[in-house]
mmCIF file of C-alpha atoms in Angstrom:
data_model
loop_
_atom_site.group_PDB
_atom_site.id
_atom_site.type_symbol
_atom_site.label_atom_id
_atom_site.label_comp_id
_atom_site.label_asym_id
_atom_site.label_seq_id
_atom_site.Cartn_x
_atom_site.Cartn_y
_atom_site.Cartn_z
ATOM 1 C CA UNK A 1 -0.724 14.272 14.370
ATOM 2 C CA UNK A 2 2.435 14.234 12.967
ATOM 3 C CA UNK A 3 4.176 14.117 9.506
ATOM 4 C CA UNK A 4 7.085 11.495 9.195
ATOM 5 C CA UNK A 5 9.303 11.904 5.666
ATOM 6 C CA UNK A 6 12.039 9.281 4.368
ATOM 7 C CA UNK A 7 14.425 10.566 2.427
ATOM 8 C CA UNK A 8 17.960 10.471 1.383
ATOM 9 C CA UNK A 9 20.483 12.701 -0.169
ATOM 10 C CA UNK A 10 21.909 9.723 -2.421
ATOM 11 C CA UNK A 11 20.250 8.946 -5.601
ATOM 12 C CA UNK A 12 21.556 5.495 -5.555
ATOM 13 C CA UNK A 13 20.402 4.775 -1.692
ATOM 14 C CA UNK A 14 18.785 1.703 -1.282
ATOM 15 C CA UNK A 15 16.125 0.344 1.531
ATOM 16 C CA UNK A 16 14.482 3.732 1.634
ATOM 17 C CA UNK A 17 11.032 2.301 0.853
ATOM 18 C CA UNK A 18 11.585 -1.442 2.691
ATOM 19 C CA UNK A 19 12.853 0.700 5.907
ATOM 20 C CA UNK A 20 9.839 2.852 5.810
ATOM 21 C CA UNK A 21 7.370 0.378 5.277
ATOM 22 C CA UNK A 22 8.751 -2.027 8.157
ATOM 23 C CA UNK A 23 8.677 1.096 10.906
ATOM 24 C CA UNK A 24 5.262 1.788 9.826
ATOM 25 C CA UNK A 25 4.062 -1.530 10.049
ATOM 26 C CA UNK A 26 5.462 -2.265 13.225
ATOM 27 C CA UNK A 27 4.581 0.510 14.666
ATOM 28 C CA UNK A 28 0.890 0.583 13.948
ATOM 29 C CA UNK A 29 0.489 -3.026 15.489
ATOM 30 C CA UNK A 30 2.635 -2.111 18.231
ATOM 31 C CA UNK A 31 1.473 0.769 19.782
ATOM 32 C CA UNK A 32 -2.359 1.065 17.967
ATOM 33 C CA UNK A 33 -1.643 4.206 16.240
ATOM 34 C CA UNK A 34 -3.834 4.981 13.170
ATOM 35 C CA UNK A 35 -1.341 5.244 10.188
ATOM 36 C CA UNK A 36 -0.907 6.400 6.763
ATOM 37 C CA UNK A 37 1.957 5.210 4.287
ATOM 38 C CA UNK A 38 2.213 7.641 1.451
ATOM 39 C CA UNK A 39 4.167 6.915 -1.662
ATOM 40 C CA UNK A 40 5.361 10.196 -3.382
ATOM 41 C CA UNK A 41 8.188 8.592 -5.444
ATOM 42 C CA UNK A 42 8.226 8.489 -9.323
ATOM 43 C CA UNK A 43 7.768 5.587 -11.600
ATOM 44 C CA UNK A 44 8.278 2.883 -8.279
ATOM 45 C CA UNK A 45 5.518 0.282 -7.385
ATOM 46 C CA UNK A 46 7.267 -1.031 -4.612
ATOM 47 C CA UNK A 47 5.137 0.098 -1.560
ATOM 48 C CA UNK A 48 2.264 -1.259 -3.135
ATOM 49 C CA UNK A 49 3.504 -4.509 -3.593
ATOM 50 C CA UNK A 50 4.595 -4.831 -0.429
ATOM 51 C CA UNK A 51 1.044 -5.487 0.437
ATOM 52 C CA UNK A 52 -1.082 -5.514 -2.846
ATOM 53 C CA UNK A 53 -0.106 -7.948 -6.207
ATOM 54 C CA UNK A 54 -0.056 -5.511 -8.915
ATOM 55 C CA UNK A 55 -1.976 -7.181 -11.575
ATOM 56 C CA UNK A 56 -1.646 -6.908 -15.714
ATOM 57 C CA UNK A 57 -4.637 -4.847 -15.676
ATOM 58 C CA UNK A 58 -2.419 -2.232 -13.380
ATOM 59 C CA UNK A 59 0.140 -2.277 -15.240
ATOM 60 C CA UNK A 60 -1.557 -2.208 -18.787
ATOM 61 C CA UNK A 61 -2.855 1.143 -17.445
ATOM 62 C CA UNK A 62 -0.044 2.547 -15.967
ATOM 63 C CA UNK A 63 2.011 2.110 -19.971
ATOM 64 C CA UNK A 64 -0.941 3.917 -21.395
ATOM 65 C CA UNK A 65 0.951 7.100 -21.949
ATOM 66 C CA UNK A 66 0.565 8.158 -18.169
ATOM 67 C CA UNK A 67 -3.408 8.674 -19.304
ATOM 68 C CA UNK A 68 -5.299 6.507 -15.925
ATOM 69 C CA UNK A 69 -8.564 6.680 -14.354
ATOM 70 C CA UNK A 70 -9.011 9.888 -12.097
ATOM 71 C CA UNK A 71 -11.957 8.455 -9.946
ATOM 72 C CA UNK A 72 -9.456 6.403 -8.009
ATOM 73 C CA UNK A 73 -6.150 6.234 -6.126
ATOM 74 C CA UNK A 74 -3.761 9.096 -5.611
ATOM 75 C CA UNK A 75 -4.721 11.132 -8.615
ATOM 76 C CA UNK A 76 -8.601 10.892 -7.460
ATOM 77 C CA UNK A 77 -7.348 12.759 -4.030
ATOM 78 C CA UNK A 78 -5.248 14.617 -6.245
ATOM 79 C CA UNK A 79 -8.262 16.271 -7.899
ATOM 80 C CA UNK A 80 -10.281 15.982 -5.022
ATOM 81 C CA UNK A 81 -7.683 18.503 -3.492
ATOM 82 C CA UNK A 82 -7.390 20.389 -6.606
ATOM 83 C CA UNK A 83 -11.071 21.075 -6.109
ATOM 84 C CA UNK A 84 -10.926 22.381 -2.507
ATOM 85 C CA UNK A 85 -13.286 18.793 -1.792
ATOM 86 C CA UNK A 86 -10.232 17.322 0.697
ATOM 87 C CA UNK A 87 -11.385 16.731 4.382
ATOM 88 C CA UNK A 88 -9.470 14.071 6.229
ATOM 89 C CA UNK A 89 -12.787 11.482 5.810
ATOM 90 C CA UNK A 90 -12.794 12.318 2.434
ATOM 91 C CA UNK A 91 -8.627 10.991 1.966
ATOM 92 C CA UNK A 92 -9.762 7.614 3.459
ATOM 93 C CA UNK A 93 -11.989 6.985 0.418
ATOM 94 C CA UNK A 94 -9.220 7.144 -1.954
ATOM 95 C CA UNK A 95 -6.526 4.956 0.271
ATOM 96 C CA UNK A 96 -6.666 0.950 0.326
ATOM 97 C CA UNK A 97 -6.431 -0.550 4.221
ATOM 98 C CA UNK A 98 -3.757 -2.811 4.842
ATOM 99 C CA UNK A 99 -5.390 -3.305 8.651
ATOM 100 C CA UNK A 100 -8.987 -1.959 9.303
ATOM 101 C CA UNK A 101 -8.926 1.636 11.099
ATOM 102 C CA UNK A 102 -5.447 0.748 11.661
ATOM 103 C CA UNK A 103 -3.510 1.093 8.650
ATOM 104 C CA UNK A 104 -3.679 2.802 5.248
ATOM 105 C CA UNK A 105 -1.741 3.233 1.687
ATOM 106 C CA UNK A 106 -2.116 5.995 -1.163
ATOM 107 C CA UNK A 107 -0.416 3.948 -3.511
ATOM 108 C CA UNK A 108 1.666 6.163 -5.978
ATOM 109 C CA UNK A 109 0.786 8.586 -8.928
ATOM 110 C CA UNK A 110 0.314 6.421 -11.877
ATOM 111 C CA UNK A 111 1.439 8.992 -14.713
ATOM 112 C CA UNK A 112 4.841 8.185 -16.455
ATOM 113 C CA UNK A 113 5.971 11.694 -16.980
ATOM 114 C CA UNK A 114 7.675 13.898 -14.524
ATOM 115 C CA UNK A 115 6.210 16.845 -15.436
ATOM 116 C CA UNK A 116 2.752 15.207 -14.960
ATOM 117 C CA UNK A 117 3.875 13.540 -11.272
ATOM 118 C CA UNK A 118 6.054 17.499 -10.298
ATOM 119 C CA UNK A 119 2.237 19.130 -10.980
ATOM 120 C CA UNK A 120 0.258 16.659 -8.844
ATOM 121 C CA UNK A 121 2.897 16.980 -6.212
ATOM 122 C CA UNK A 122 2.632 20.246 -5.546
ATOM 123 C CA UNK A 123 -1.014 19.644 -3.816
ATOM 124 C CA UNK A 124 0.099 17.245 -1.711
ATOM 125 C CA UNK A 125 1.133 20.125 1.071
ATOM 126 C CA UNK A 126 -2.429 20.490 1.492
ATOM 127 C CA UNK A 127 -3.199 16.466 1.357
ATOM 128 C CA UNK A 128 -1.097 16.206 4.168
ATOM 129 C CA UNK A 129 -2.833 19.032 6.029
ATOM 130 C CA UNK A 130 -5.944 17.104 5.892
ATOM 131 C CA UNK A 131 -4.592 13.591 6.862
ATOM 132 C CA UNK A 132 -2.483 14.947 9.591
ATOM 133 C CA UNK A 133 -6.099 15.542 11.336
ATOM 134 C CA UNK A 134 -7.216 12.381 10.618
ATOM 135 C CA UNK A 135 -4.430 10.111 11.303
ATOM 136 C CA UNK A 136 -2.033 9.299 13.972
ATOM 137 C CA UNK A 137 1.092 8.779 12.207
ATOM 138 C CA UNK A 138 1.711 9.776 8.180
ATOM 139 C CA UNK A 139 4.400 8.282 6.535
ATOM 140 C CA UNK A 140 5.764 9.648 3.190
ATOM 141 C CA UNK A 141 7.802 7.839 1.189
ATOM 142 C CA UNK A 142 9.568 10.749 -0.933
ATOM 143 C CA UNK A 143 12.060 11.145 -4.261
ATOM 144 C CA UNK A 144 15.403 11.223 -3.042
ATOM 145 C CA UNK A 145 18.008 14.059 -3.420
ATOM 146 C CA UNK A 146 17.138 17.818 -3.228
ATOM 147 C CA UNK A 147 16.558 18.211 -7.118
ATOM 148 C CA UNK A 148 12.471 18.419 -6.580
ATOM 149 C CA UNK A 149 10.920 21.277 -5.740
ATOM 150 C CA UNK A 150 8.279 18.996 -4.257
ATOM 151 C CA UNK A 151 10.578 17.132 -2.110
ATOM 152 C CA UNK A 152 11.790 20.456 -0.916
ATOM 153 C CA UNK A 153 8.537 21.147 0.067
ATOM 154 C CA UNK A 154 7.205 18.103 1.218
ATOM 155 C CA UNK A 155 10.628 17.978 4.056
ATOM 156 C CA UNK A 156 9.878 21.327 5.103
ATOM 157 C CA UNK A 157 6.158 20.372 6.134
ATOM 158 C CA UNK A 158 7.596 17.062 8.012
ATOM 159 C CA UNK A 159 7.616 16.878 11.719
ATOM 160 C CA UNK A 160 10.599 14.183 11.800
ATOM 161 C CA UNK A 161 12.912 13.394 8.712
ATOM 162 C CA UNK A 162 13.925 9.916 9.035
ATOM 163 C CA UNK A 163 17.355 10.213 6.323
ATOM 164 C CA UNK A 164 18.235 6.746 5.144
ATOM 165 C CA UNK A 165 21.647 5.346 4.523
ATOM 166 C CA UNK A 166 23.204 1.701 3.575
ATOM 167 C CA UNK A 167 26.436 0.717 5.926
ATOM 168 C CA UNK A 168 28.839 2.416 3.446
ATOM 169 C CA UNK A 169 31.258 4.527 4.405
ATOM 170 C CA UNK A 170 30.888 6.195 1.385
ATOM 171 C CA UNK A 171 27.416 7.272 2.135
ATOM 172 C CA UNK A 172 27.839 8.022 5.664
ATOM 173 C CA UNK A 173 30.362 10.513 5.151
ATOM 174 C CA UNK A 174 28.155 12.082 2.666
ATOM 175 C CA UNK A 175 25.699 12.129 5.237
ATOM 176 C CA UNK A 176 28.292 13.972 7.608
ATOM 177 C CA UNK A 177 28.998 16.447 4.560
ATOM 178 C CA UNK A 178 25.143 16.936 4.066
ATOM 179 C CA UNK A 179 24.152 17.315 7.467
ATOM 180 C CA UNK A 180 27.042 20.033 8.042
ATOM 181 C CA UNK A 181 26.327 22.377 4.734
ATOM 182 C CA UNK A 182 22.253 21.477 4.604
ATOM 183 C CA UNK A 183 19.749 23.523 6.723
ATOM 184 C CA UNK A 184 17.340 21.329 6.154
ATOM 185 C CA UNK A 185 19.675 18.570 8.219
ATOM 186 C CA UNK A 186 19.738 21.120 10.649
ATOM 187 C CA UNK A 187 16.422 21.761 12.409
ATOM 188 C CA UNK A 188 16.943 19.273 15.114
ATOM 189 C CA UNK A 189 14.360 16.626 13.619
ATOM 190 C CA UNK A 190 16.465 14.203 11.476
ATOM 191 C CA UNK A 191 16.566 10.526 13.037
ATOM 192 C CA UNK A 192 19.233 8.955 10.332
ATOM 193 C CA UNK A 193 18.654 5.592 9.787
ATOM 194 C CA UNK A 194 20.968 2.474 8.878
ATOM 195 C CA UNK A 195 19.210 0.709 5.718
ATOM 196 C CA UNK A 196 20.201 -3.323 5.140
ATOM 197 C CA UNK A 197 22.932 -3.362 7.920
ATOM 198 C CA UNK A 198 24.593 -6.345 9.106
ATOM 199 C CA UNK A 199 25.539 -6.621 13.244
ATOM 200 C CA UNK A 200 29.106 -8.702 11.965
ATOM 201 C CA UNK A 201 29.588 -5.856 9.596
ATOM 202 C CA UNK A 202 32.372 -3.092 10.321
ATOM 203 C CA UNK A 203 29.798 -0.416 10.121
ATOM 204 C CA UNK A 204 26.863 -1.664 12.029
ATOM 205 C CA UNK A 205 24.562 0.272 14.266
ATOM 206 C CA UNK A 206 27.291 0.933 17.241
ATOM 207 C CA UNK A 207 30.214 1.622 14.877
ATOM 208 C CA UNK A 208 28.120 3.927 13.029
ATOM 209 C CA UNK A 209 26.885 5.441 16.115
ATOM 210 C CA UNK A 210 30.223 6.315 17.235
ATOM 211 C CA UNK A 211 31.678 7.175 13.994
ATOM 212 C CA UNK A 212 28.684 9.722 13.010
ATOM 213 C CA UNK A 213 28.793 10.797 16.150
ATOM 214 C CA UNK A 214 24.483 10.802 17.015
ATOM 215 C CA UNK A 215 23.163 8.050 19.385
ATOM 216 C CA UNK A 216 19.795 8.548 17.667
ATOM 217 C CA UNK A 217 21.251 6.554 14.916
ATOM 218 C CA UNK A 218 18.643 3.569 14.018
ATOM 219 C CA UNK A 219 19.009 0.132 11.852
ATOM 220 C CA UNK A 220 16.842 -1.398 9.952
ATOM 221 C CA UNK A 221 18.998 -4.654 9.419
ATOM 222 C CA UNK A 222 18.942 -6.860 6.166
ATOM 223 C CA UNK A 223 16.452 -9.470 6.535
ATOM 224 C CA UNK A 224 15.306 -12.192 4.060
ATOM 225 C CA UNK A 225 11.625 -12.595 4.847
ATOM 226 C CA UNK A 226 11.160 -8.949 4.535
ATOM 227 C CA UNK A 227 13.262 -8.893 0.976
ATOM 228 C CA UNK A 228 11.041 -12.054 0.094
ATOM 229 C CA UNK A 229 7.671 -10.677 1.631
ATOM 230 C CA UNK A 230 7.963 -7.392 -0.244
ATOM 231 C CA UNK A 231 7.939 -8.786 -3.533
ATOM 232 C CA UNK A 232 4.776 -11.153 -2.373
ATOM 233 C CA UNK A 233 2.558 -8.680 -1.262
ATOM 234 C CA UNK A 234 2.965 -10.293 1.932
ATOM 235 C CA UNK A 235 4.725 -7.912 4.383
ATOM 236 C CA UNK A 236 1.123 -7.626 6.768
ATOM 237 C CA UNK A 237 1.534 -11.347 7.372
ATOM 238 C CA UNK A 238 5.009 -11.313 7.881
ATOM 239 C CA UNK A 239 4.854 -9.095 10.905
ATOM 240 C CA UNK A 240 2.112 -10.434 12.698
ATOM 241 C CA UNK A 241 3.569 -13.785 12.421
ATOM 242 C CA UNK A 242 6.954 -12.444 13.615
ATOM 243 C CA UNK A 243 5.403 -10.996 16.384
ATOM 244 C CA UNK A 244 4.083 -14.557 17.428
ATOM 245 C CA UNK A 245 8.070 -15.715 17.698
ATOM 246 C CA UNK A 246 8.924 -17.140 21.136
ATOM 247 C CA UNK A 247 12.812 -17.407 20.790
ATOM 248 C CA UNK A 248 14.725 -14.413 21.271
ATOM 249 C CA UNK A 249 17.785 -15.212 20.218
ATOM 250 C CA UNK A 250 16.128 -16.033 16.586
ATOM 251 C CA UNK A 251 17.438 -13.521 13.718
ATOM 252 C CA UNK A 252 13.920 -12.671 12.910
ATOM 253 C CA UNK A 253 12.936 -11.441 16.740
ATOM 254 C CA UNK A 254 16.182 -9.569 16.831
ATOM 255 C CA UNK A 255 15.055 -7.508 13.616
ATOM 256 C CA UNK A 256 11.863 -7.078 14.559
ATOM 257 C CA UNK A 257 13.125 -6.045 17.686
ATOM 258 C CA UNK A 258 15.519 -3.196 15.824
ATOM 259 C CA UNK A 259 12.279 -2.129 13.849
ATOM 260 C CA UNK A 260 10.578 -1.893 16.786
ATOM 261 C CA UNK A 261 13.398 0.554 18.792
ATOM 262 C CA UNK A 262 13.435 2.934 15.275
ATOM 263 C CA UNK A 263 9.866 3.513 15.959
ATOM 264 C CA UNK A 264 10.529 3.799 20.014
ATOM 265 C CA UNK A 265 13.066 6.471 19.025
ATOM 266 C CA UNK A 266 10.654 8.269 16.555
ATOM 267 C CA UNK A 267 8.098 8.809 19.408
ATOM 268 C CA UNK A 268 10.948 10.220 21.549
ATOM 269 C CA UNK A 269 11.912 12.590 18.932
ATOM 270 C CA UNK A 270 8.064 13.350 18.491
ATOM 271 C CA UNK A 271 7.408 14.271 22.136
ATOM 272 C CA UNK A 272 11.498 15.728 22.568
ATOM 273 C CA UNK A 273 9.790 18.047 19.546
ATOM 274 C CA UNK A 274 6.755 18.485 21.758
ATOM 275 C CA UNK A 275 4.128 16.625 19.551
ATOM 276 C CA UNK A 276 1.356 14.104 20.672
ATOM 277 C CA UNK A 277 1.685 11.071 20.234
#
């Protein structure tokens, strides 16, 4: 029902991908909503492996001049779409499940050249059309800065825009900047989110708070088992077992719990924007 884009400004950014892939997560298991993760960055496995080992074969076929198999993955959907054959039943054939009629993946476009990945892009508009009626939640994990036309696009069909920044003070005052000469920062429907922050750290989630001046500010702290579980394809694990944690005070619960209030303060900013969730 509703369209959910991370993004950043900053080329150099990092935790864009980890941050979206942890609210996701979390918030399919918690609150049973039927999700889609979409990966819509260039040349970056990294969603994939969060949950998927990407084996030689993969790769073998991903160095072959961009040239893959168009029965499968994104680029089958891609021409499926291309074809006017898209119906939201139709997008679940081409994603792999992560949890059954819970949560999905499009993995990304396999090509290695931009111009290739820009064109295939440009139909995702209408992919997104088509999933939004059969999912929930989508997630779309998208290029950052405003160079791309597609990303241009893509944030202008997004119900929320969840902009992601590391506890710099760097990048937060180019968020500042952004947000004051960018419409697209101005619509009402950005949640800006603290990537890899640290609570003893001068600009944690209060600091920042205060110093950006939007209470909807949300962290997604630093935390090793997520770093460590993303590059064993074993993020689904991790958070079901974290959810099993009976000490509160344990580093673990507390991010979980801070995952847990970005996706409580997505839904408010999906209802405050008057869609059902």
């Amino acid at each position: 029902m509703a369209i959910i884009s991370f993004w950043s400004g900053d080329k150099k950014e990092a935790g864009q991908t980890l941050s979206m892939v942890a609210i996701a997560t979390q918030m399919c298991i918690e609150h049973n909503m039927r999700t889609l993760m979409i990966d819509a960055t260039f040349d970056d496995d990294t969603l994939e492996r969060c949950f998927w080992k990407v084996g030689r074969q993969n790769i073998a076929r991903q160095l072959n001049a961009g040239k893959i198999d168009l029965a499968s993955g994104a680029e089958g959907l891609v021409s499926a779409v291309a074809s006017n054959k898209t119906s939201p039943e139709i997008i679940s054939n081409y994603t792999k499940i992560v949890f059954k009629n819970r949560l999905d993946v499009l993995p990304g476009l396999k090509t290695k050249i931009m111009e290739e990945h820009e064109k295939s892009l440009m139909l995702y508009k209408d992919l997104l059309t088509a999933a939004n009626k059969y999912y929930d939640l989508v997630f779309i994990d998208l290029s950052k800065t405003l160079r791309r036309e597609t990303t241009k696009a893509l944030l202008d069909t997004s119900a929320v825009i969840m902009y992601t920044m590391p506890p710099n003070l760097k990048k937060i005052d180019y968020y500042i900047k952004l947000r004051a000469e960018h419409p697209i920062l101005r619509k009402g429907n950005v949640i800006p989110v603290l990537t890899n922050s640290d609570a003893e750290s001068k600009y944690n989630l209060k600091n920042a708070q205060k110093y950006i001046g939007e209470k909807t500010l949300v962290t997604v702290p630093y935390n090793t088992l997520l770093m460590e579980a993303a590059s064993e394809a074993g993020v689904a694990n991790m958070f079901l077992q974290l959810r099993l944690s009976k000490s509160a005070n344990d580093k673990n619960t507390q991010f979980l719990n801070s995952v847990s209030d970005c996706g409580k303060q997505l839904i408010y900013k999906l209802q405050e924007l008057q869609y059902k969730v």
